[in-house]
Amino acid sequence: ESGTIWSAFMTVRMRCAMMSTVLSLINPDSAACTALAGRYRPMGMPLPAVTADLGTATTLNVILPGGVFAGGIICAGIQTCLNALAQRTAQLPLLRVAHPQVLIGRNTEQCMLSGAVRGAAAMVDGLVAAIEAELGTPVTLLLTGGGGKYVTAHLTHPHTFDPDLTRKGLALLYEMNRP
C-alpha cells in the first residue's frame, strides 16, 4: 500500500510542475498527498491564497503568486477537539459536531459546541491574519472540508466555501493523468 501512496505522491508532484506549481518546502517529500492534490491551483482564485481544510485535522495551505506552495499549518479538527475533551476529562460528554445555537452556552453541550466551532472559526481568522501580516499582503481564503459548513457563518475574514475543493483537485489530476 505504501508503494501505491508513494506512486500517487510522485505522480502528483510531477503534475504539479505541469500545473505551474512550485514547492517551497524544506522537505517536500513530507508534504501530504491531499495537500498536493487539492490546493495548488485554488480554482482560479486570486493569489496569494490560503486554503483551510476543516476535517479530522484543520490544515491551512499557503499558495503564493506564481503558484508557489509556501507551506502550511496543521491543527486539530473540530471533532478531534470534541473527542479529546470527552476522552481526557472526567465529566464532559462525547458530542458530534453541530451548529452551535448560541455563543455563550447555558449548559455543557452548548458550551462545548460553541467552544469547538466558534473556536475553530476564531483560529482560522487569527491564523489567516497572521499569515497576511507575515506575507505583508492580503490573501484569498478558500474554506473546504466537512467542518467548513459549521464555521463558514462565523468567519470574519472574507472567504469562499467550497466543500468539494479537494475532490475537484483530485478530479483534475485524474483528468491530467488519463491515458
Short mmCIF file of N, CA and C in Angstrom, two decimals:
data_model
loop_
_atom_site.label_atom_id
_atom_site.label_comp_id
_atom_site.label_asym_id
_atom_site.label_seq_id
_atom_site.Cartn_x
_atom_site.Cartn_y
_atom_site.Cartn_z
N GLU A 1 0.82 -1.20 0.00
CA GLU A 1 0.00 0.00 0.00
C GLU A 1 0.86 1.26 0.00
N SER A 2 1.96 1.24 0.76
CA SER A 2 2.80 2.44 0.80
C SER A 2 3.40 2.73 -0.57
N GLY A 3 3.66 1.68 -1.36
CA GLY A 3 4.14 1.89 -2.73
C GLY A 3 3.12 2.61 -3.58
N THR A 4 1.85 2.28 -3.39
CA THR A 4 0.77 2.93 -4.13
C THR A 4 0.69 4.40 -3.73
N ILE A 5 0.78 4.67 -2.43
CA ILE A 5 0.72 6.05 -1.97
C ILE A 5 1.92 6.83 -2.51
N TRP A 6 3.13 6.22 -2.46
CA TRP A 6 4.32 6.89 -2.97
C TRP A 6 4.18 7.16 -4.46
N SER A 7 3.65 6.19 -5.20
CA SER A 7 3.45 6.37 -6.63
C SER A 7 2.48 7.52 -6.89
N ALA A 8 1.38 7.56 -6.13
CA ALA A 8 0.42 8.65 -6.29
C ALA A 8 1.07 9.98 -5.94
N PHE A 9 1.89 10.00 -4.89
CA PHE A 9 2.56 11.22 -4.48
C PHE A 9 3.49 11.71 -5.59
N MET A 10 4.27 10.81 -6.15
CA MET A 10 5.21 11.20 -7.21
C MET A 10 4.45 11.69 -8.44
N THR A 11 3.33 11.04 -8.77
CA THR A 11 2.53 11.49 -9.90
C THR A 11 2.03 12.90 -9.65
N VAL A 12 1.55 13.14 -8.45
CA VAL A 12 1.06 14.47 -8.10
C VAL A 12 2.17 15.49 -8.18
N ARG A 13 3.36 15.16 -7.67
CA ARG A 13 4.48 16.10 -7.73
C ARG A 13 4.83 16.42 -9.17
N MET A 14 4.84 15.41 -10.04
CA MET A 14 5.17 15.67 -11.44
C MET A 14 4.09 16.54 -12.09
N ARG A 15 2.83 16.25 -11.80
CA ARG A 15 1.74 17.02 -12.38
C ARG A 15 1.70 18.44 -11.84
N CYS A 16 2.14 18.64 -10.59
CA CYS A 16 2.19 19.99 -10.05
C CYS A 16 3.12 20.86 -10.89
N ALA A 17 4.23 20.29 -11.34
CA ALA A 17 5.15 21.04 -12.18
C ALA A 17 4.46 21.43 -13.48
N MET A 18 3.63 20.53 -14.02
CA MET A 18 2.92 20.83 -15.24
C MET A 18 1.81 21.86 -15.01
N MET A 19 1.36 22.00 -13.77
CA MET A 19 0.31 22.96 -13.44
C MET A 19 0.93 24.28 -12.98
N SER A 20 2.21 24.49 -13.25
CA SER A 20 2.93 25.70 -12.87
C SER A 20 2.96 25.89 -11.36
N THR A 21 3.11 24.82 -10.63
CA THR A 21 3.20 24.90 -9.17
C THR A 21 4.62 24.60 -8.75
N VAL A 22 5.14 25.42 -7.86
CA VAL A 22 6.49 25.23 -7.34
C VAL A 22 6.37 24.97 -5.85
N LEU A 23 7.10 23.94 -5.36
CA LEU A 23 7.12 23.66 -3.94
C LEU A 23 8.24 24.45 -3.29
N SER A 24 7.92 25.14 -2.21
CA SER A 24 8.92 25.89 -1.47
C SER A 24 8.95 25.34 -0.05
N LEU A 25 9.45 24.11 0.09
CA LEU A 25 9.44 23.42 1.37
C LEU A 25 10.84 22.96 1.74
N ILE A 26 11.09 22.82 3.03
CA ILE A 26 12.38 22.30 3.49
C ILE A 26 12.51 20.84 3.09
N ASN A 27 11.44 20.06 3.28
CA ASN A 27 11.43 18.64 2.94
C ASN A 27 10.17 18.35 2.13
N PRO A 28 10.16 18.62 0.82
CA PRO A 28 8.93 18.47 0.05
C PRO A 28 8.40 17.04 0.02
N ASP A 29 9.23 16.04 0.27
CA ASP A 29 8.74 14.67 0.26
C ASP A 29 7.82 14.38 1.44
N SER A 30 7.78 15.26 2.45
CA SER A 30 6.92 15.02 3.60
C SER A 30 5.54 15.66 3.43
N ALA A 31 5.32 16.42 2.38
CA ALA A 31 4.03 17.08 2.17
C ALA A 31 2.95 16.03 1.93
N ALA A 32 1.77 16.27 2.48
CA ALA A 32 0.66 15.32 2.35
C ALA A 32 0.15 15.29 0.92
N CYS A 33 -0.16 14.10 0.44
CA CYS A 33 -0.66 13.93 -0.92
C CYS A 33 -1.94 14.73 -1.15
N THR A 34 -2.81 14.79 -0.16
CA THR A 34 -4.07 15.54 -0.35
C THR A 34 -3.79 17.02 -0.48
N ALA A 35 -2.80 17.52 0.22
CA ALA A 35 -2.46 18.94 0.08
C ALA A 35 -1.97 19.21 -1.33
N LEU A 36 -1.16 18.31 -1.85
CA LEU A 36 -0.66 18.48 -3.20
C LEU A 36 -1.79 18.39 -4.22
N ALA A 37 -2.71 17.46 -3.99
CA ALA A 37 -3.76 17.21 -4.99
C ALA A 37 -4.80 18.31 -5.04
N GLY A 38 -5.19 18.84 -3.90
CA GLY A 38 -6.36 19.69 -3.88
C GLY A 38 -6.15 21.17 -3.82
N ARG A 39 -4.94 21.64 -3.60
CA ARG A 39 -4.87 23.03 -3.21
C ARG A 39 -3.86 23.90 -3.95
N TYR A 40 -3.13 23.39 -4.89
CA TYR A 40 -2.12 24.21 -5.52
C TYR A 40 -2.70 25.26 -6.45
N ARG A 41 -3.68 24.87 -7.19
CA ARG A 41 -4.30 25.82 -8.10
C ARG A 41 -5.71 26.02 -7.58
N PRO A 42 -5.91 26.97 -6.68
CA PRO A 42 -7.19 27.10 -6.00
C PRO A 42 -8.30 27.62 -6.90
N MET A 43 -8.59 26.85 -7.91
CA MET A 43 -9.75 27.05 -8.77
C MET A 43 -9.87 28.48 -9.31
N GLY A 44 -8.77 29.03 -9.79
CA GLY A 44 -8.79 30.32 -10.45
C GLY A 44 -8.95 31.51 -9.51
N MET A 45 -8.75 31.32 -8.22
CA MET A 45 -8.89 32.42 -7.27
C MET A 45 -7.60 33.25 -7.27
N PRO A 46 -7.71 34.53 -6.91
CA PRO A 46 -6.51 35.39 -6.86
C PRO A 46 -5.51 34.88 -5.84
N LEU A 47 -4.24 35.03 -6.19
CA LEU A 47 -3.14 34.64 -5.30
C LEU A 47 -2.49 35.90 -4.74
N PRO A 48 -1.94 35.84 -3.54
CA PRO A 48 -1.77 34.67 -2.69
C PRO A 48 -3.10 34.20 -2.11
N ALA A 49 -3.13 32.91 -1.80
CA ALA A 49 -4.34 32.31 -1.25
C ALA A 49 -3.99 31.39 -0.09
N VAL A 50 -4.97 31.20 0.77
CA VAL A 50 -4.87 30.23 1.85
C VAL A 50 -6.07 29.31 1.71
N THR A 51 -5.81 28.00 1.66
CA THR A 51 -6.91 27.05 1.71
C THR A 51 -6.97 26.50 3.13
N ALA A 52 -8.15 26.50 3.70
CA ALA A 52 -8.36 25.96 5.04
C ALA A 52 -9.28 24.75 4.91
N ASP A 53 -8.74 23.57 5.19
CA ASP A 53 -9.49 22.32 5.10
C ASP A 53 -9.82 21.86 6.51
N LEU A 54 -11.10 21.93 6.87
CA LEU A 54 -11.53 21.57 8.22
C LEU A 54 -12.08 20.16 8.22
N GLY A 55 -11.24 19.21 8.57
CA GLY A 55 -11.60 17.81 8.66
C GLY A 55 -11.16 17.26 10.00
N THR A 56 -10.68 16.03 10.02
CA THR A 56 -10.13 15.44 11.25
C THR A 56 -9.04 16.34 11.80
N ALA A 57 -8.23 16.85 10.89
CA ALA A 57 -7.27 17.91 11.20
C ALA A 57 -7.73 19.15 10.46
N THR A 58 -7.35 20.30 10.97
CA THR A 58 -7.57 21.56 10.25
C THR A 58 -6.23 21.94 9.65
N THR A 59 -6.19 22.02 8.32
CA THR A 59 -4.94 22.36 7.65
C THR A 59 -5.11 23.65 6.87
N LEU A 60 -4.11 24.50 6.95
CA LEU A 60 -4.08 25.71 6.16
C LEU A 60 -2.87 25.61 5.25
N ASN A 61 -3.08 25.83 3.95
CA ASN A 61 -2.00 25.78 2.97
C ASN A 61 -1.88 27.15 2.32
N VAL A 62 -0.66 27.64 2.18
CA VAL A 62 -0.40 28.96 1.65
C VAL A 62 0.16 28.83 0.23
N ILE A 63 -0.53 29.47 -0.73
CA ILE A 63 -0.11 29.46 -2.13
C ILE A 63 0.21 30.89 -2.52
N LEU A 64 1.42 31.12 -2.95
CA LEU A 64 1.90 32.45 -3.29
C LEU A 64 1.66 32.75 -4.77
N PRO A 65 1.80 34.02 -5.17
CA PRO A 65 1.71 34.34 -6.60
C PRO A 65 2.69 33.49 -7.40
N GLY A 66 2.29 33.12 -8.58
CA GLY A 66 3.10 32.24 -9.41
C GLY A 66 2.84 30.78 -9.09
N GLY A 67 1.91 30.51 -8.18
CA GLY A 67 1.58 29.13 -7.84
C GLY A 67 2.57 28.46 -6.92
N VAL A 68 3.35 29.24 -6.16
CA VAL A 68 4.34 28.66 -5.25
C VAL A 68 3.65 28.24 -3.96
N PHE A 69 3.75 26.94 -3.65
CA PHE A 69 3.21 26.43 -2.39
C PHE A 69 4.25 26.72 -1.32
N ALA A 70 3.95 27.67 -0.42
CA ALA A 70 4.92 28.13 0.57
C ALA A 70 5.00 27.23 1.79
N GLY A 71 3.93 26.49 2.09
CA GLY A 71 3.89 25.65 3.28
C GLY A 71 2.53 25.76 3.92
N GLY A 72 2.44 25.35 5.18
CA GLY A 72 1.14 25.37 5.80
C GLY A 72 1.17 25.23 7.31
N ILE A 73 -0.01 25.00 7.86
CA ILE A 73 -0.23 24.88 9.29
C ILE A 73 -1.17 23.71 9.51
N ILE A 74 -0.90 22.89 10.53
CA ILE A 74 -1.77 21.77 10.87
C ILE A 74 -2.21 21.90 12.32
N CYS A 75 -3.53 21.83 12.54
CA CYS A 75 -4.12 21.92 13.88
C CYS A 75 -5.15 20.79 14.03
N ALA A 76 -5.61 20.57 15.23
CA ALA A 76 -6.67 19.59 15.46
C ALA A 76 -7.98 20.07 14.82
N GLY A 77 -8.75 19.13 14.30
CA GLY A 77 -10.05 19.44 13.74
C GLY A 77 -11.11 19.61 14.82
N ILE A 78 -12.29 20.05 14.41
CA ILE A 78 -13.36 20.33 15.37
C ILE A 78 -13.77 19.06 16.11
N GLN A 79 -14.07 17.98 15.38
CA GLN A 79 -14.49 16.74 16.04
C GLN A 79 -13.36 16.16 16.88
N THR A 80 -12.14 16.31 16.41
CA THR A 80 -10.98 15.84 17.17
C THR A 80 -10.91 16.56 18.52
N CYS A 81 -11.18 17.85 18.54
CA CYS A 81 -11.19 18.61 19.80
C CYS A 81 -12.29 18.12 20.72
N LEU A 82 -13.50 17.91 20.17
CA LEU A 82 -14.60 17.42 21.00
C LEU A 82 -14.29 16.03 21.56
N ASN A 83 -13.69 15.17 20.73
CA ASN A 83 -13.31 13.83 21.19
C ASN A 83 -12.29 13.90 22.33
N ALA A 84 -11.32 14.78 22.18
CA ALA A 84 -10.28 14.92 23.20
C ALA A 84 -10.87 15.39 24.53
N LEU A 85 -11.81 16.32 24.48
CA LEU A 85 -12.45 16.78 25.71
C LEU A 85 -13.18 15.64 26.41
N ALA A 86 -13.90 14.84 25.64
CA ALA A 86 -14.65 13.73 26.23
C ALA A 86 -13.72 12.65 26.78
N GLN A 87 -12.63 12.38 26.07
CA GLN A 87 -11.73 11.31 26.46
C GLN A 87 -10.77 11.71 27.58
N ARG A 88 -10.44 12.97 27.67
CA ARG A 88 -9.40 13.42 28.60
C ARG A 88 -9.94 14.14 29.84
N THR A 89 -11.25 14.26 29.94
CA THR A 89 -11.83 14.87 31.14
C THR A 89 -12.80 13.88 31.77
N ALA A 90 -13.09 14.09 33.03
CA ALA A 90 -13.94 13.14 33.76
C ALA A 90 -15.43 13.39 33.55
N GLN A 91 -15.83 14.61 33.26
CA GLN A 91 -17.25 14.94 33.27
C GLN A 91 -17.84 15.37 31.93
N LEU A 92 -17.03 15.57 30.91
CA LEU A 92 -17.56 16.10 29.65
C LEU A 92 -17.99 14.97 28.73
N PRO A 93 -19.16 15.13 28.10
CA PRO A 93 -19.70 14.06 27.25
C PRO A 93 -19.09 14.08 25.85
N LEU A 94 -19.23 12.97 25.15
CA LEU A 94 -18.83 12.89 23.75
C LEU A 94 -19.96 13.48 22.91
N LEU A 95 -19.62 14.48 22.11
CA LEU A 95 -20.62 15.14 21.25
C LEU A 95 -20.21 15.02 19.79
N ARG A 96 -21.17 15.09 18.91
CA ARG A 96 -20.92 15.18 17.48
C ARG A 96 -20.95 16.66 17.10
N VAL A 97 -20.17 17.05 16.14
CA VAL A 97 -20.15 18.44 15.70
C VAL A 97 -21.55 18.82 15.21
N ALA A 98 -21.98 19.99 15.59
CA ALA A 98 -23.26 20.56 15.17
C ALA A 98 -23.12 22.08 15.18
N HIS A 99 -24.07 22.75 14.56
CA HIS A 99 -24.08 24.21 14.60
C HIS A 99 -24.40 24.66 16.02
N PRO A 100 -23.56 25.51 16.60
CA PRO A 100 -23.87 25.99 17.95
C PRO A 100 -25.09 26.92 17.92
N GLN A 101 -25.98 26.74 18.86
CA GLN A 101 -27.19 27.57 18.92
C GLN A 101 -26.89 28.96 19.46
N VAL A 102 -25.90 29.04 20.34
CA VAL A 102 -25.55 30.31 20.99
C VAL A 102 -24.04 30.41 21.12
N LEU A 103 -23.56 31.63 21.31
CA LEU A 103 -22.14 31.81 21.58
C LEU A 103 -21.84 31.48 23.05
N ILE A 104 -22.61 32.06 23.94
CA ILE A 104 -22.41 31.84 25.37
C ILE A 104 -23.36 30.72 25.80
N GLY A 105 -22.79 29.53 25.97
CA GLY A 105 -23.60 28.37 26.31
C GLY A 105 -24.20 28.45 27.70
N ARG A 106 -25.35 27.80 27.85
CA ARG A 106 -26.04 27.77 29.14
C ARG A 106 -26.08 26.35 29.71
N ASN A 107 -25.51 25.40 29.00
CA ASN A 107 -25.34 24.05 29.52
C ASN A 107 -24.05 23.49 28.92
N THR A 108 -23.64 22.33 29.37
CA THR A 108 -22.36 21.77 28.96
C THR A 108 -22.27 21.57 27.46
N GLU A 109 -23.31 21.02 26.85
CA GLU A 109 -23.28 20.75 25.41
C GLU A 109 -23.16 22.04 24.61
N GLN A 110 -23.94 23.06 24.97
CA GLN A 110 -23.86 24.34 24.26
C GLN A 110 -22.47 24.95 24.41
N CYS A 111 -21.93 24.88 25.61
CA CYS A 111 -20.59 25.43 25.86
C CYS A 111 -19.53 24.72 25.02
N MET A 112 -19.61 23.40 24.95
CA MET A 112 -18.62 22.63 24.19
C MET A 112 -18.74 22.90 22.69
N LEU A 113 -19.97 22.90 22.17
CA LEU A 113 -20.15 23.14 20.73
C LEU A 113 -19.72 24.55 20.35
N SER A 114 -20.06 25.52 21.18
CA SER A 114 -19.64 26.89 20.90
C SER A 114 -18.12 26.99 20.92
N GLY A 115 -17.52 26.40 21.93
CA GLY A 115 -16.06 26.44 22.03
C GLY A 115 -15.37 25.78 20.85
N ALA A 116 -15.87 24.62 20.45
CA ALA A 116 -15.24 23.89 19.35
C ALA A 116 -15.45 24.58 18.00
N VAL A 117 -16.69 24.95 17.68
CA VAL A 117 -17.00 25.52 16.37
C VAL A 117 -16.56 26.98 16.28
N ARG A 118 -16.98 27.79 17.25
CA ARG A 118 -16.59 29.21 17.21
C ARG A 118 -15.08 29.36 17.44
N GLY A 119 -14.52 28.45 18.24
CA GLY A 119 -13.08 28.45 18.45
C GLY A 119 -12.32 28.14 17.16
N ALA A 120 -12.84 27.18 16.38
CA ALA A 120 -12.21 26.86 15.09
C ALA A 120 -12.28 28.05 14.14
N ALA A 121 -13.42 28.73 14.12
CA ALA A 121 -13.56 29.92 13.26
C ALA A 121 -12.58 31.01 13.69
N ALA A 122 -12.48 31.25 15.00
CA ALA A 122 -11.56 32.27 15.50
C ALA A 122 -10.11 31.89 15.19
N MET A 123 -9.82 30.58 15.28
CA MET A 123 -8.47 30.11 14.98
C MET A 123 -8.13 30.37 13.51
N VAL A 124 -9.04 30.02 12.61
CA VAL A 124 -8.79 30.24 11.18
C VAL A 124 -8.63 31.74 10.92
N ASP A 125 -9.53 32.57 11.46
CA ASP A 125 -9.41 34.02 11.27
C ASP A 125 -8.07 34.53 11.79
N GLY A 126 -7.69 34.09 12.98
CA GLY A 126 -6.44 34.55 13.57
C GLY A 126 -5.21 34.10 12.79
N LEU A 127 -5.22 32.85 12.34
CA LEU A 127 -4.08 32.35 11.56
C LEU A 127 -3.99 33.04 10.21
N VAL A 128 -5.13 33.29 9.56
CA VAL A 128 -5.11 33.99 8.27
C VAL A 128 -4.59 35.41 8.46
N ALA A 129 -5.01 36.09 9.53
CA ALA A 129 -4.49 37.43 9.82
C ALA A 129 -2.98 37.40 10.04
N ALA A 130 -2.50 36.38 10.75
CA ALA A 130 -1.06 36.25 10.99
C ALA A 130 -0.30 35.96 9.68
N ILE A 131 -0.89 35.13 8.83
CA ILE A 131 -0.28 34.84 7.52
C ILE A 131 -0.21 36.12 6.70
N GLU A 132 -1.29 36.91 6.68
CA GLU A 132 -1.28 38.17 5.94
C GLU A 132 -0.21 39.12 6.48
N ALA A 133 -0.07 39.16 7.79
CA ALA A 133 0.97 40.01 8.39
C ALA A 133 2.36 39.54 7.99
N GLU A 134 2.58 38.22 7.99
CA GLU A 134 3.89 37.69 7.62
C GLU A 134 4.19 37.93 6.14
N LEU A 135 3.18 37.77 5.28
CA LEU A 135 3.38 37.99 3.85
C LEU A 135 3.40 39.47 3.48
N GLY A 136 2.75 40.30 4.31
CA GLY A 136 2.67 41.72 4.02
C GLY A 136 1.64 42.06 2.97
N THR A 137 0.67 41.16 2.76
CA THR A 137 -0.36 41.39 1.74
C THR A 137 -1.61 40.59 2.10
N PRO A 138 -2.78 41.06 1.66
CA PRO A 138 -4.00 40.27 1.90
C PRO A 138 -3.97 38.96 1.11
N VAL A 139 -4.71 37.98 1.60
CA VAL A 139 -4.81 36.69 0.91
C VAL A 139 -6.27 36.38 0.62
N THR A 140 -6.48 35.54 -0.38
CA THR A 140 -7.79 34.98 -0.67
C THR A 140 -7.94 33.74 0.20
N LEU A 141 -9.07 33.61 0.90
CA LEU A 141 -9.30 32.47 1.77
C LEU A 141 -10.33 31.54 1.15
N LEU A 142 -9.94 30.28 0.97
CA LEU A 142 -10.83 29.24 0.48
C LEU A 142 -11.03 28.23 1.60
N LEU A 143 -12.27 27.97 1.93
CA LEU A 143 -12.62 27.08 3.03
C LEU A 143 -13.22 25.81 2.44
N THR A 144 -12.79 24.65 2.96
CA THR A 144 -13.32 23.38 2.48
C THR A 144 -13.33 22.38 3.63
N GLY A 145 -13.79 21.18 3.36
CA GLY A 145 -13.81 20.12 4.36
C GLY A 145 -15.15 20.03 5.08
N GLY A 146 -15.34 18.90 5.74
CA GLY A 146 -16.61 18.63 6.41
C GLY A 146 -16.93 19.60 7.52
N GLY A 147 -15.92 20.15 8.19
CA GLY A 147 -16.17 21.11 9.26
C GLY A 147 -16.40 22.52 8.75
N GLY A 148 -16.14 22.75 7.48
CA GLY A 148 -16.31 24.09 6.91
C GLY A 148 -17.73 24.61 7.02
N LYS A 149 -18.70 23.71 6.86
CA LYS A 149 -20.09 24.16 6.90
C LYS A 149 -20.49 24.67 8.28
N TYR A 150 -19.76 24.28 9.32
CA TYR A 150 -20.07 24.74 10.67
C TYR A 150 -19.43 26.09 10.98
N VAL A 151 -18.29 26.39 10.38
CA VAL A 151 -17.58 27.63 10.72
C VAL A 151 -17.79 28.76 9.73
N THR A 152 -18.26 28.47 8.52
CA THR A 152 -18.33 29.50 7.49
C THR A 152 -19.12 30.72 7.94
N ALA A 153 -20.20 30.55 8.67
CA ALA A 153 -21.02 31.68 9.12
C ALA A 153 -20.33 32.49 10.22
N HIS A 154 -19.30 31.93 10.83
CA HIS A 154 -18.67 32.59 11.96
C HIS A 154 -17.34 33.25 11.62
N LEU A 155 -16.87 33.08 10.39
CA LEU A 155 -15.61 33.70 9.99
C LEU A 155 -15.81 35.19 9.73
N THR A 156 -14.85 35.99 10.13
CA THR A 156 -14.91 37.42 9.84
C THR A 156 -14.13 37.76 8.57
N HIS A 157 -13.16 36.93 8.21
CA HIS A 157 -12.36 37.16 7.01
C HIS A 157 -13.20 36.80 5.78
N PRO A 158 -13.19 37.64 4.74
CA PRO A 158 -13.91 37.27 3.51
C PRO A 158 -13.38 35.93 2.99
N HIS A 159 -14.29 35.07 2.55
CA HIS A 159 -13.87 33.73 2.12
C HIS A 159 -14.88 33.14 1.15
N THR A 160 -14.45 32.08 0.50
CA THR A 160 -15.32 31.26 -0.34
C THR A 160 -15.33 29.87 0.27
N PHE A 161 -16.52 29.31 0.45
CA PHE A 161 -16.64 27.95 0.98
C PHE A 161 -16.97 27.01 -0.16
N ASP A 162 -16.10 26.04 -0.40
CA ASP A 162 -16.31 25.02 -1.42
C ASP A 162 -16.05 23.66 -0.77
N PRO A 163 -17.14 22.95 -0.39
CA PRO A 163 -16.95 21.67 0.30
C PRO A 163 -16.28 20.61 -0.56
N ASP A 164 -16.19 20.83 -1.86
CA ASP A 164 -15.65 19.83 -2.78
C ASP A 164 -14.29 20.21 -3.36
N LEU A 165 -13.58 21.14 -2.74
CA LEU A 165 -12.32 21.60 -3.30
C LEU A 165 -11.31 20.48 -3.49
N THR A 166 -11.15 19.61 -2.50
CA THR A 166 -10.19 18.50 -2.63
C THR A 166 -10.62 17.54 -3.72
N ARG A 167 -11.89 17.20 -3.77
CA ARG A 167 -12.38 16.30 -4.83
C ARG A 167 -12.17 16.91 -6.21
N LYS A 168 -12.39 18.21 -6.34
CA LYS A 168 -12.16 18.87 -7.62
C LYS A 168 -10.69 18.80 -8.02
N GLY A 169 -9.80 18.98 -7.03
CA GLY A 169 -8.37 18.87 -7.30
C GLY A 169 -7.98 17.47 -7.73
N LEU A 170 -8.53 16.46 -7.04
CA LEU A 170 -8.24 15.06 -7.41
C LEU A 170 -8.81 14.73 -8.79
N ALA A 171 -10.00 15.26 -9.09
CA ALA A 171 -10.60 15.03 -10.42
C ALA A 171 -9.73 15.66 -11.50
N LEU A 172 -9.21 16.84 -11.23
CA LEU A 172 -8.32 17.50 -12.19
C LEU A 172 -7.08 16.66 -12.43
N LEU A 173 -6.48 16.13 -11.36
CA LEU A 173 -5.30 15.28 -11.52
C LEU A 173 -5.63 14.01 -12.28
N TYR A 174 -6.80 13.43 -12.02
CA TYR A 174 -7.22 12.24 -12.75
C TYR A 174 -7.31 12.54 -14.24
N GLU A 175 -7.97 13.65 -14.57
CA GLU A 175 -8.11 14.01 -15.98
C GLU A 175 -6.74 14.25 -16.64
N MET A 176 -5.82 14.84 -15.90
CA MET A 176 -4.49 15.12 -16.46
C MET A 176 -3.70 13.83 -16.66
N ASN A 177 -3.99 12.79 -15.88
CA ASN A 177 -3.24 11.53 -15.95
C ASN A 177 -3.95 10.47 -16.77
N ARG A 178 -5.08 10.78 -17.30
CA ARG A 178 -5.87 9.80 -18.07
C ARG A 178 -5.10 9.37 -19.31
N PRO A 179 -5.08 8.05 -19.56
CA PRO A 179 -4.35 7.60 -20.76
C PRO A 179 -5.03 8.03 -22.04
#
